[in-house]
Tab-separated table of C-alpha atoms and ligand atoms in Angstrom:
chain	number	residue	atom	x	y	z
B	84	UNK	CA	25.304	-5.060	-8.608
B	85	UNK	CA	22.394	-3.122	-7.912
B	86	UNK	CA	21.079	0.230	-9.065
B	87	UNK	CA	19.842	1.916	-5.943
B	88	UNK	CA	17.883	4.913	-5.898
B	89	UNK	CA	18.155	7.537	-3.057
B	90	UNK	CA	15.627	10.311	-3.025
B	91	UNK	CA	16.255	13.092	-0.845
B	92	UNK	CA	19.965	12.704	-0.512
B	93	UNK	CA	20.933	16.071	0.372
B	94	UNK	CA	19.679	15.734	3.943
B	95	UNK	CA	20.947	14.149	7.201
B	96	UNK	CA	20.258	10.452	6.455
B	97	UNK	CA	21.065	10.916	2.513
B	98	UNK	CA	23.959	12.417	3.156
B	99	UNK	CA	25.342	9.737	5.830
B	100	UNK	CA	24.638	7.045	3.187
B	101	UNK	CA	25.958	8.879	0.462
B	102	UNK	CA	29.551	8.978	2.514
B	103	UNK	CA	29.412	5.465	3.499
B	104	UNK	CA	29.146	3.937	0.687
B	105	UNK	CA	31.901	6.297	-0.673
B	106	UNK	CA	33.868	5.068	1.952
B	107	UNK	CA	32.670	1.085	1.335
B	108	UNK	CA	33.296	1.594	-2.470
B	109	UNK	CA	30.232	-0.465	-2.997
B	110	UNK	CA	29.562	-2.358	-6.293
B	111	UNK	CA	25.940	-1.011	-6.216
B	112	UNK	CA	25.182	1.818	-8.369
B	113	UNK	CA	24.062	4.780	-6.195
B	114	UNK	CA	21.796	7.134	-7.897
B	115	UNK	CA	21.498	10.514	-5.469
B	116	UNK	CA	18.449	12.654	-5.902
B	117	UNK	CA	17.444	15.437	-4.033
B	118	UNK	CA	14.150	17.457	-4.938
B	119	UNK	CA	15.960	19.222	-7.905
B	120	UNK	CA	17.043	16.119	-9.696
B	121	UNK	CA	13.724	14.037	-8.612
B	122	UNK	CA	10.641	15.457	-7.041
B	123	UNK	CA	9.082	12.896	-5.410
B	124	UNK	CA	5.737	14.250	-5.431
B	125	UNK	CA	5.765	14.245	-9.345
B	126	UNK	CA	4.368	10.831	-9.811
B	127	UNK	CA	5.394	10.636	-13.946
B	128	UNK	CA	8.835	12.021	-12.676
B	129	UNK	CA	9.504	9.079	-10.304
B	130	UNK	CA	8.045	6.309	-12.690
B	131	UNK	CA	10.396	7.949	-15.401
B	132	UNK	CA	13.415	7.813	-13.597
B	133	UNK	CA	13.054	4.188	-12.274
B	134	UNK	CA	12.449	2.914	-15.768
B	135	UNK	CA	15.001	4.713	-17.167
B	136	UNK	CA	17.493	3.755	-14.904
B	137	UNK	CA	16.524	0.219	-14.107
B	138	UNK	CA	16.361	1.084	-10.207
B	139	UNK	CA	15.959	-2.156	-7.882
B	140	UNK	CA	15.714	-0.618	-4.753
B	141	UNK	CA	14.428	3.092	-3.631
B	142	UNK	CA	15.325	4.584	-0.383
B	143	UNK	CA	13.315	7.247	0.356
B	144	UNK	CA	14.909	9.656	2.378
B	145	UNK	CA	12.950	12.686	1.238
B	146	UNK	CA	10.781	14.406	3.775
B	147	UNK	CA	9.076	17.306	4.967
B	148	UNK	CA	10.374	17.632	8.524
B	149	UNK	CA	9.516	20.857	9.679
B	150	UNK	CA	7.719	19.864	12.804
B	151	UNK	CA	6.328	23.477	13.896
B	152	UNK	CA	5.494	24.740	10.247
B	153	UNK	CA	3.814	21.722	9.373
B	154	UNK	CA	0.801	23.176	11.376
B	155	UNK	CA	0.426	25.790	9.193
B	156	UNK	CA	1.904	24.215	5.609
B	157	UNK	CA	-0.123	21.093	5.926
B	158	UNK	CA	-0.838	21.104	2.217
B	159	UNK	CA	3.070	21.032	1.785
B	160	UNK	CA	3.551	18.434	4.431
B	161	UNK	CA	1.015	16.177	3.107
B	162	UNK	CA	2.718	15.973	-0.548
B	163	UNK	CA	6.104	15.152	0.662
B	164	UNK	CA	5.245	12.800	3.454
B	165	UNK	CA	2.567	10.949	1.764
B	166	UNK	CA	2.083	11.772	-1.941
B	167	UNK	CA	5.624	11.482	-2.374
B	168	UNK	CA	5.808	7.738	-0.521
B	169	UNK	CA	2.550	7.030	-2.457
B	170	UNK	CA	4.222	7.722	-5.874
B	171	UNK	CA	7.480	5.556	-4.832
B	172	UNK	CA	5.458	2.850	-3.670
B	173	UNK	CA	2.870	2.752	-7.018
B	174	UNK	CA	6.182	2.727	-9.241
B	175	UNK	CA	8.020	0.091	-6.679
B	176	UNK	CA	5.060	-2.302	-6.973
B	177	UNK	CA	4.765	-1.773	-10.709
B	178	UNK	CA	8.520	-2.833	-11.091
B	179	UNK	CA	8.306	-5.611	-8.371
B	180	UNK	CA	11.223	-3.353	-6.580
B	181	UNK	CA	11.586	-2.906	-2.580
B	182	UNK	CA	10.727	0.449	-1.414
B	183	UNK	CA	13.020	1.014	2.109
B	184	UNK	CA	10.979	4.535	4.022
B	185	UNK	CA	11.397	6.406	6.728
B	186	UNK	CA	9.082	7.346	9.570
B	187	UNK	CA	9.230	8.836	12.806
B	188	UNK	CA	8.388	8.450	16.703
B	189	UNK	CA	6.117	10.990	16.364
B	190	UNK	CA	3.181	8.430	15.026
B	191	UNK	CA	2.974	7.692	19.256
B	192	UNK	CA	1.018	10.421	21.651
B	193	UNK	CA	3.834	9.853	24.097
B	194	UNK	CA	1.851	8.760	26.664
B	195	UNK	CA	3.883	5.137	27.272
B	196	UNK	CA	5.997	4.961	30.038
B	197	UNK	CA	8.374	2.136	28.315
B	198	UNK	CA	9.682	1.624	25.133
B	199	UNK	CA	7.206	1.602	21.941
B	200	UNK	CA	7.372	-1.580	20.293
B	201	UNK	CA	6.355	-1.467	16.010
B	202	UNK	CA	2.867	-2.830	16.851
B	203	UNK	CA	1.697	-0.316	19.810
B	204	UNK	CA	-1.231	2.024	18.963
B	205	UNK	CA	-0.411	5.192	16.546
B	206	UNK	CA	-2.005	8.053	17.747
B	207	UNK	CA	0.217	11.294	16.415
B	208	UNK	CA	-0.331	14.316	18.509
B	209	UNK	CA	1.037	17.276	15.833
B	210	UNK	CA	0.655	17.596	11.960
B	211	UNK	CA	3.477	16.352	11.090
B	212	UNK	CA	3.106	13.463	12.957
B	213	UNK	CA	-0.178	12.845	11.233
B	214	UNK	CA	1.326	13.552	7.732
B	215	UNK	CA	4.211	11.035	8.612
B	216	UNK	CA	1.897	7.953	10.035
B	217	UNK	CA	-0.219	8.622	6.713
B	218	UNK	CA	2.748	7.897	4.401
B	219	UNK	CA	3.274	4.981	6.362
B	220	UNK	CA	-0.167	3.716	5.530
B	221	UNK	CA	-0.007	4.652	1.711
B	222	UNK	CA	3.281	2.584	1.512
B	223	UNK	CA	1.580	-0.451	3.277
B	224	UNK	CA	-1.404	-0.045	1.387
B	225	UNK	CA	0.654	0.268	-2.122
B	226	UNK	CA	0.995	-3.552	-1.443
B	227	UNK	CA	4.396	-2.881	-3.164
B	228	UNK	CA	7.804	-4.884	-1.417
B	229	UNK	CA	8.948	-2.759	1.411
B	230	UNK	CA	10.094	-1.717	4.925
B	231	UNK	CA	9.266	0.961	7.222
B	232	UNK	CA	12.009	2.412	9.514
B	233	UNK	CA	10.880	4.621	12.197
B	234	UNK	CA	13.414	6.919	13.746
B	235	UNK	CA	13.882	9.305	16.111
B	236	UNK	CA	16.012	12.820	16.835
B	237	UNK	CA	18.225	12.365	14.035
B	238	UNK	CA	21.384	14.473	13.550
B	239	UNK	CA	24.171	14.683	11.186
B	240	UNK	CA	27.239	16.404	11.208
B	241	UNK	CA	26.940	16.891	7.152
B	242	UNK	CA	24.055	19.075	7.470
B	243	UNK	CA	23.248	22.614	8.781
B	244	UNK	CA	19.713	21.963	10.514
B	245	UNK	CA	19.963	19.758	13.512
B	246	UNK	CA	19.509	19.931	17.109
B	247	UNK	CA	23.173	19.464	17.465
B	248	UNK	CA	24.238	22.677	15.534
B	249	UNK	CA	21.443	24.717	16.731
B	250	UNK	CA	22.830	23.997	19.989
B	251	UNK	CA	26.551	24.603	19.296
B	252	UNK	CA	25.271	28.312	17.511
B	253	UNK	CA	23.045	29.509	20.300
B	254	UNK	CA	25.843	28.704	22.460
B	255	UNK	CA	27.964	31.039	20.775
B	256	UNK	CA	25.297	34.120	21.260
B	257	UNK	CA	24.358	32.940	24.635
B	258	UNK	CA	25.674	31.715	28.093
B	259	UNK	CA	22.691	29.789	29.046
B	260	UNK	CA	19.900	28.288	26.688
B	261	UNK	CA	16.655	27.440	27.906
B	262	UNK	CA	16.056	23.731	26.651
B	263	UNK	CA	12.865	21.505	27.756
B	264	UNK	CA	13.452	18.948	30.117
B	265	UNK	CA	10.032	16.784	30.316
B	266	UNK	CA	10.410	15.153	26.496
B	267	UNK	CA	11.894	12.192	26.839
B	268	UNK	CA	13.212	10.356	23.746
B	269	UNK	CA	16.759	9.095	22.012
B	270	UNK	CA	18.632	10.865	19.994
B	271	UNK	CA	20.246	9.201	16.720
B	272	UNK	CA	23.241	9.586	14.923
B	273	UNK	CA	22.294	9.333	10.845
B	274	UNK	CA	25.401	7.416	10.520
B	275	UNK	CA	24.481	4.683	12.725
B	276	UNK	CA	21.072	4.136	10.764
B	277	UNK	CA	23.112	4.490	7.467
B	278	UNK	CA	25.214	1.613	8.726
B	279	UNK	CA	22.209	-0.337	9.640
B	280	UNK	CA	20.375	0.505	6.566
B	281	UNK	CA	23.282	-1.175	4.602
B	282	UNK	CA	23.618	-4.027	6.660
B	283	UNK	CA	19.609	-4.606	5.847
B	284	UNK	CA	19.906	-4.041	2.129
B	285	UNK	CA	21.798	-7.574	0.990
B	286	UNK	CA	18.867	-9.454	3.458
B	287	UNK	CA	15.927	-8.044	1.399
B	288	UNK	CA	14.564	-10.747	-0.510
B	289	UNK	CA	12.259	-11.462	-3.322
B	290	UNK	CA	11.878	-14.933	-2.684
B	291	UNK	CA	10.656	-14.137	1.289
B	292	UNK	CA	9.519	-10.646	0.138
B	293	UNK	CA	8.251	-8.523	3.159
B	294	UNK	CA	5.235	-6.101	2.647
B	295	UNK	CA	5.300	-3.093	4.660
B	296	UNK	CA	6.575	-4.603	7.826
B	297	UNK	CA	7.619	-1.167	10.437
B	298	UNK	CA	11.132	-1.558	12.023
B	299	UNK	CA	12.260	0.568	14.881
B	300	UNK	CA	15.629	1.979	15.031
B	301	UNK	CA	17.299	4.989	17.183
B	302	UNK	CA	20.340	5.258	19.339
B	303	UNK	CA	20.388	3.230	22.276
B	304	UNK	CA	19.300	4.904	26.045
B	305	UNK	CA	16.830	7.662	26.349
B	306	UNK	CA	16.986	11.223	27.802
B	307	UNK	CA	15.596	14.552	27.646
B	308	UNK	CA	16.071	17.891	25.163
B	309	UNK	CA	17.600	19.028	27.935
B	310	UNK	CA	20.161	15.845	28.878
B	311	UNK	CA	20.806	15.913	25.078
B	312	UNK	CA	21.981	19.593	25.147
B	313	UNK	CA	24.108	18.916	28.284
B	314	UNK	CA	26.226	16.276	27.000
B	315	UNK	CA	26.388	18.353	23.560
B	316	UNK	CA	27.980	20.992	25.711
B	317	UNK	CA	30.267	18.471	28.114
B	318	UNK	CA	31.144	16.501	24.806
B	319	UNK	CA	32.221	19.463	22.734
B	320	UNK	CA	33.520	21.373	25.860
B	321	UNK	CA	31.938	24.206	25.337
B	322	UNK	CA	31.093	26.557	28.300
B	323	UNK	CA	27.267	27.390	28.457
B	324	UNK	CA	24.812	26.663	31.085
B	325	UNK	CA	21.416	24.484	30.355
B	326	UNK	CA	18.505	26.175	31.850
B	327	UNK	CA	15.945	22.740	32.418
B	328	UNK	CA	12.192	24.232	31.372
B	329	UNK	CA	9.060	22.694	31.122
B	330	UNK	CA	7.323	22.125	27.560
B	331	UNK	CA	4.622	24.291	29.074
B	332	UNK	CA	7.325	27.096	30.143
B	333	UNK	CA	8.818	26.768	26.588
B	334	UNK	CA	5.557	27.796	25.164
B	335	UNK	CA	6.179	25.864	21.894
B	336	UNK	CA	2.986	26.125	19.855
B	337	UNK	CA	3.119	22.727	18.495
B	338	UNK	CA	2.407	19.591	20.788
B	339	UNK	CA	5.076	16.940	21.228
B	340	UNK	CA	5.112	13.255	22.625
B	341	UNK	CA	6.359	13.476	26.278
B	342	UNK	CA	8.028	10.068	25.496
B	343	UNK	CA	8.820	8.745	22.173
B	344	UNK	CA	11.822	5.919	22.959
B	345	UNK	CA	11.499	3.307	20.280
B	346	UNK	CA	11.920	-0.225	21.178
B	347	UNK	CA	14.336	-1.805	18.660
B	348	UNK	CA	14.465	-5.915	19.662
B	349	UNK	CA	12.892	-6.847	16.422
B	350	UNK	CA	15.287	-5.196	13.959
B	351	UNK	CA	18.384	-6.079	15.872
B	352	UNK	CA	16.696	-9.941	15.748
B	353	UNK	CA	15.709	-9.617	12.031
B	354	UNK	CA	18.528	-7.921	10.464
B	355	UNK	CA	21.475	-8.368	13.073
B	356	UNK	CA	22.017	-4.693	13.118
B	357	UNK	CA	24.362	-2.789	15.788
B	358	UNK	CA	22.780	-0.044	17.774
B	359	UNK	CA	25.031	1.901	20.121
B	360	UNK	CA	24.439	4.137	22.756
B	361	UNK	CA	23.100	7.794	22.129
B	362	UNK	CA	26.105	9.126	24.344
B	363	UNK	CA	28.898	6.709	22.562
B	364	UNK	CA	27.659	8.073	19.045
B	365	UNK	CA	27.149	11.375	20.254
B	366	UNK	CA	30.885	11.503	21.091
B	367	UNK	CA	31.816	9.722	17.977
B	368	UNK	CA	30.032	12.489	15.770
B	369	UNK	CA	31.672	15.484	18.059
B	370	UNK	CA	34.832	15.819	16.393
B	371	UNK	CA	32.943	16.084	13.093
B	372	UNK	CA	31.091	18.975	14.507
B	373	UNK	CA	33.176	22.249	13.628
B	374	UNK	CA	32.629	25.186	15.660
S	287	NAP	N1	15.157	14.963	11.315
S	287	NAP	C1	14.499	14.053	12.333
S	287	NAP	O1	14.827	14.141	13.619
S	287	NAP	C2	13.967	12.930	12.159
S	287	NAP	C3	13.404	12.257	13.098
S	287	NAP	C4	12.242	11.170	12.952
S	287	NAP	C5	11.934	10.588	11.593
S	287	NAP	N2	12.879	11.278	10.766
S	287	NAP	C6	12.551	10.738	9.288
S	287	NAP	O2	13.962	10.386	8.916
S	287	NAP	C7	13.823	10.488	7.521
S	287	NAP	C8	15.276	11.056	6.789
S	287	NAP	O3	15.352	12.241	7.936
S	287	NAP	P1	15.731	13.700	7.484
S	287	NAP	O4	16.349	14.312	8.942
S	287	NAP	O5	17.268	12.912	7.012
S	287	NAP	O6	15.778	14.745	6.392
S	287	NAP	P2	15.959	15.919	5.920
S	287	NAP	O7	17.486	16.389	6.474
S	287	NAP	O8	15.029	17.067	6.316
S	287	NAP	O9	16.042	15.635	4.584
S	287	NAP	C9	15.237	15.475	3.940
S	287	NAP	C10	15.489	15.795	2.126
S	287	NAP	O10	14.521	15.695	1.638
S	287	NAP	C11	14.265	16.871	0.494
S	287	NAP	N3	13.362	17.107	0.133
S	287	NAP	C12	11.761	17.492	0.133
S	287	NAP	N4	11.134	17.388	-0.459
S	287	NAP	C13	10.859	16.801	-1.301
S	287	NAP	C14	10.734	16.213	-2.565
S	287	NAP	N5	9.609	16.599	-3.040
S	287	NAP	N6	11.502	15.777	-3.497
S	287	NAP	C15	12.565	15.258	-3.000
S	287	NAP	N7	13.545	15.312	-2.137
S	287	NAP	C16	12.414	16.369	-1.149
S	287	NAP	C17	14.502	18.035	1.276
S	287	NAP	O11	14.953	19.009	0.540
S	287	NAP	P3	14.641	20.418	1.005
S	287	NAP	O12	15.408	20.613	2.651
S	287	NAP	O13	15.185	21.605	0.555
S	287	NAP	O14	13.256	20.689	1.844
S	287	NAP	C18	15.756	17.376	2.152
S	287	NAP	O15	16.934	17.567	1.840
S	287	NAP	C19	12.633	11.272	7.019
S	287	NAP	O16	11.678	10.299	6.577
S	287	NAP	C20	12.400	12.008	8.262
S	287	NAP	O17	10.904	12.054	8.371
S	287	NAP	C21	13.587	12.391	10.902
């Protein structure tokens, strides 16, 4: 039986992990915390929590994910996405325990036209991506036992703030919605990532330690945000037209990668995790998105 700390657990991934462990009746003891219980930017609080509760593994789901606002709130984004992981990594190193940390497809510049491998050159083009990349570096540099999982376009029916909910919400007011069609990536149902995570955990060994290795996990396949929106409408049987616009026409103030599909070969081979297609996972999640 292990004591497992989950940080940022009120978010999409954290809630899916909580849901899954509840269903599975895991024999491990999970400590689900969000900023109110454990602020990862507070090094002393992190160390005290881990020491007091004899934590054996840290799963960091905490993040500053507001891509647009990160441009103006760089200090805040750096605190949560860089200082926080650095604190967790320092404590993991001190206690000789694993840290599982999450990062993003936005560490890439989007100039590729084939799926990104873990070792491909990173070159974030916005503030959010830069802070997430710096978080990866902080975890690696710490020298603690760790894996870093990059994911993309995460959504969960257990929270309010994601693309699927946004589309459903807008469809209540508008008959047509403009969505960008020239950014290609892969949606990821957070429940699938939680499932993969629970398959990975028992395979992490101290005898054969991993230090800061990066893995990619998203659902299988690729689409544009406009394709994703169309599929949301058809799957949920919502009568709303998606108007396909370019990023230029949409006039978003933040640059986003034009292509950020992740190659999942490594994580599948190493840990034997399943990677369902994004369409199949959306269909599965759809019944949980109540209008
Ligand atoms: N969402 C995506 O589309 C996406 C895409 C690629 C990668 N990822 C990565 O995947 C991971 C999980 O993402 P997610 O979508 O589950 O994130 P999320 O829903 O935004 O959840 C993050 C949680 O962390 C909390 N938090 C913020 N600052 C904190 C602090 N100082 N200490 C403790 N908790 C704090 C947040 O609270 P508040 O809400 O109150 O701030 C929130 O509950 C993150 O590493 C993220 O960067 C996400």
